[in-house]
PDB file of C-alpha atoms in Angstrom:
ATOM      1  CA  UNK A 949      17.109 -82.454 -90.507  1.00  0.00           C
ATOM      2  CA  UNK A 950      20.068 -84.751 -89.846  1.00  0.00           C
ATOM      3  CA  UNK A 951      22.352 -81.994 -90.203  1.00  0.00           C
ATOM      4  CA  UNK A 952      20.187 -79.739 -87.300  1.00  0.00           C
ATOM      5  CA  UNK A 953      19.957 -83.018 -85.372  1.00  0.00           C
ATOM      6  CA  UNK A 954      24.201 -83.077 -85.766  1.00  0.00           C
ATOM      7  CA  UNK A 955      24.653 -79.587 -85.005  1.00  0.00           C
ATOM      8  CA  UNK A 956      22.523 -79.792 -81.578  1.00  0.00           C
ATOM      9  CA  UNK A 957      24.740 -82.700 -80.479  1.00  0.00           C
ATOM     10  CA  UNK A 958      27.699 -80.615 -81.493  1.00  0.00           C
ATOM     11  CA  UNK A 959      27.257 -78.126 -79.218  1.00  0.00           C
ATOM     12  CA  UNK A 960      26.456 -79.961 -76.041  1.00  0.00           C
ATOM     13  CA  UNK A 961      29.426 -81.873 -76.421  1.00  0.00           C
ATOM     14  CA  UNK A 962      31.438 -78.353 -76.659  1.00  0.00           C
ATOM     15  CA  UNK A 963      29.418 -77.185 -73.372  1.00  0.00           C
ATOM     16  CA  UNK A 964      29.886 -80.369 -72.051  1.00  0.00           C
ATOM     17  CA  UNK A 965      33.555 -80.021 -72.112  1.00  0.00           C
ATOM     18  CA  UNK A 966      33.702 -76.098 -71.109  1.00  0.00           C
ATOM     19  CA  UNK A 967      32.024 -76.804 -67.899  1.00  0.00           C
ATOM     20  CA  UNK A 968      34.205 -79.993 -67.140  1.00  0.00           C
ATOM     21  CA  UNK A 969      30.532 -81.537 -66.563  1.00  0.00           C
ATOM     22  CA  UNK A 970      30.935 -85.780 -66.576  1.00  0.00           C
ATOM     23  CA  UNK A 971      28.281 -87.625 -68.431  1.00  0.00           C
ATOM     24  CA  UNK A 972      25.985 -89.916 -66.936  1.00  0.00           C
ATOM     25  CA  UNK A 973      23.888 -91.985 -69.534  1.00  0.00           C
ATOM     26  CA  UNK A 974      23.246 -91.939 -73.019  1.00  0.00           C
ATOM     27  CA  UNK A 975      22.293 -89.100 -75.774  1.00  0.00           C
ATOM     28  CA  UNK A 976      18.863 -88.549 -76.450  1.00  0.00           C
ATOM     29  CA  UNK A 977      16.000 -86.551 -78.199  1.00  0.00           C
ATOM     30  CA  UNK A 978      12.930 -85.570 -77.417  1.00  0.00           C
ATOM     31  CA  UNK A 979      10.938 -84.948 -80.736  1.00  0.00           C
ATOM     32  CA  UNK A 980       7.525 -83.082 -80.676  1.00  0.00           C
ATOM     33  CA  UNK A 981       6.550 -83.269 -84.043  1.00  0.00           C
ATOM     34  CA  UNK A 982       7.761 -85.719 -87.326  1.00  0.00           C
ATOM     35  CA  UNK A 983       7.038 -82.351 -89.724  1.00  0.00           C
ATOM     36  CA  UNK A 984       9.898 -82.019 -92.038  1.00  0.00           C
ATOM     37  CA  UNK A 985       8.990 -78.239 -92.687  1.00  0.00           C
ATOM     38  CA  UNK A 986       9.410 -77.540 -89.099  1.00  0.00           C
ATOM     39  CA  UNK A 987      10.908 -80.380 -86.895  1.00  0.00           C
ATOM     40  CA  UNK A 988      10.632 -79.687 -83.220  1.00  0.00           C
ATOM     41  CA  UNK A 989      13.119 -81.264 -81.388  1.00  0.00           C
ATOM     42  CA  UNK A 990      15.401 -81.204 -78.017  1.00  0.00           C
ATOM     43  CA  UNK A 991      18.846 -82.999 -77.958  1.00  0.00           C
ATOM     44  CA  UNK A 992      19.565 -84.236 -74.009  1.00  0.00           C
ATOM     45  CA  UNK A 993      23.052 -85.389 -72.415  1.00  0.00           C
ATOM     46  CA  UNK A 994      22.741 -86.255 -69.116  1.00  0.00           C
ATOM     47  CA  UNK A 995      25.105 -85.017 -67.013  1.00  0.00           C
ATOM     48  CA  UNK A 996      26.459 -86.079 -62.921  1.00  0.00           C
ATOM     49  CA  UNK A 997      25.807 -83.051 -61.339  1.00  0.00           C
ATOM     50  CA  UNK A 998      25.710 -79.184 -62.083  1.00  0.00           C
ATOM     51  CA  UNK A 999      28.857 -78.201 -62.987  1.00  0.00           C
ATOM     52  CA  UNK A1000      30.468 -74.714 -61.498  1.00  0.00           C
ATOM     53  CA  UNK A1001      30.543 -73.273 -64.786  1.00  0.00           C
ATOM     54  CA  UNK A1002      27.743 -72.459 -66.971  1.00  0.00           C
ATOM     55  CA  UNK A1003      27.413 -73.760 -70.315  1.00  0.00           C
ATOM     56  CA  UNK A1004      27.274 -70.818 -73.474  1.00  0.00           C
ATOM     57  CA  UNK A1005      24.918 -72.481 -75.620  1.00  0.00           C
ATOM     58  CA  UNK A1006      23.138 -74.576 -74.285  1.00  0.00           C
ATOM     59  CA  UNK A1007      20.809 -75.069 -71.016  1.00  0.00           C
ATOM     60  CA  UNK A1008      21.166 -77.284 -67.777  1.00  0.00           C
ATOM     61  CA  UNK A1009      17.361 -78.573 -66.888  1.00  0.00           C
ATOM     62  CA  UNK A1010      16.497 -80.667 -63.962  1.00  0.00           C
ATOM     63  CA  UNK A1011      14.298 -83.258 -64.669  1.00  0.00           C
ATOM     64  CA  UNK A1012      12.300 -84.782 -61.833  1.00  0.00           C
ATOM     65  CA  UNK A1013      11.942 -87.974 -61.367  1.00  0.00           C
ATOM     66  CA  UNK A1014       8.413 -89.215 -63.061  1.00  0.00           C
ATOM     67  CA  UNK A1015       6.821 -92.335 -64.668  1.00  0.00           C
ATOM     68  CA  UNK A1016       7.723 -91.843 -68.707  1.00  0.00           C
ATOM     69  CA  UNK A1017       7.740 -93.847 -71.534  1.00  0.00           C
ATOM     70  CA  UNK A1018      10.537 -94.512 -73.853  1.00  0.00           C
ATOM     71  CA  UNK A1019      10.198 -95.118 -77.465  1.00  0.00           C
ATOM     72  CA  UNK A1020      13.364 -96.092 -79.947  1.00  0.00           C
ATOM     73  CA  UNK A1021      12.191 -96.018 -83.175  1.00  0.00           C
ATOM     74  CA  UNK A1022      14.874 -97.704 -85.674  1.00  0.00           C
ATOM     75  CA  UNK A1023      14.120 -97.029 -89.397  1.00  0.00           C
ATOM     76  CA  UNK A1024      13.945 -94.853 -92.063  1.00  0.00           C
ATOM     77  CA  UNK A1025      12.759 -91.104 -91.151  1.00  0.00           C
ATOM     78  CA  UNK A1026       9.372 -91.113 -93.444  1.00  0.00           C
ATOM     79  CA  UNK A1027       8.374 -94.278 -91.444  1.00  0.00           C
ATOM     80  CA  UNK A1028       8.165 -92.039 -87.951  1.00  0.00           C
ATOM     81  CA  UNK A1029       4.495 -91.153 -88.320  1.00  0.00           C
ATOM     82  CA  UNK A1030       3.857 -94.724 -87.699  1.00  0.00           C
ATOM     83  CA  UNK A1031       5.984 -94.959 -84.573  1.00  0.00           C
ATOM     84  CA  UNK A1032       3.969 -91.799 -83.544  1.00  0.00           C
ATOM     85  CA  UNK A1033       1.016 -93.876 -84.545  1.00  0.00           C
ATOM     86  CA  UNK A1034       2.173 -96.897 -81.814  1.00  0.00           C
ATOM     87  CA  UNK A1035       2.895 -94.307 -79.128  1.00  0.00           C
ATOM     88  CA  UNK A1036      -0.751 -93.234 -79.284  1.00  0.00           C
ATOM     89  CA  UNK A1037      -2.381 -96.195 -79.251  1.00  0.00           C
ATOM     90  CA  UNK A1038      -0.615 -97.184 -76.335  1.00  0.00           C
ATOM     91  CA  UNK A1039      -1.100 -93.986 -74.464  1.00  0.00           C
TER      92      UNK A1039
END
């Protein structure tokens, strides 16, 4: 998974820097699933504005503005399901 994870991050950087954009704020990932079989996952860079030039690989997305929570979970990967676990009890 790591190496998936790695490889997403790759190529935003690369798109990142063939469409001159300028990031604005940290990495992140939005994970919809902790299933090692089939993780479902987005890597995010946020960016200043739209650059001219369209990225190859990868996809700009506006995100409107809207209440959210954030979660960092720091620990092992087989320990997510209980971070899942905390993010619906709160919910």
């Amino acid at each position: 998974m790591n190496f998936f994870v790695s490889k997403a991050f790759e190529i935003l950087e690369k798109d990142l820097n063939l469409t001159k954009a300028i990031s604005n704020g940290m990495p992140g990932m939005l994970t919809y699933n902790n299933d090692t079989s089939n993780f479902i996952f987005e890597c995010v860079l946020p960016i200043k504005e739209i650059p001219k030039k369209q990225p190859t690989q990868s996809k700009i997305v506006i995100l409107e503005a809207t209440p959210m929570l954030i979660f960092n979970f720091y620990g092992p990967y087989q320990h997510l399901f209980s971070a899942y676990d905390k993010i619906r009890k709160y919910l």
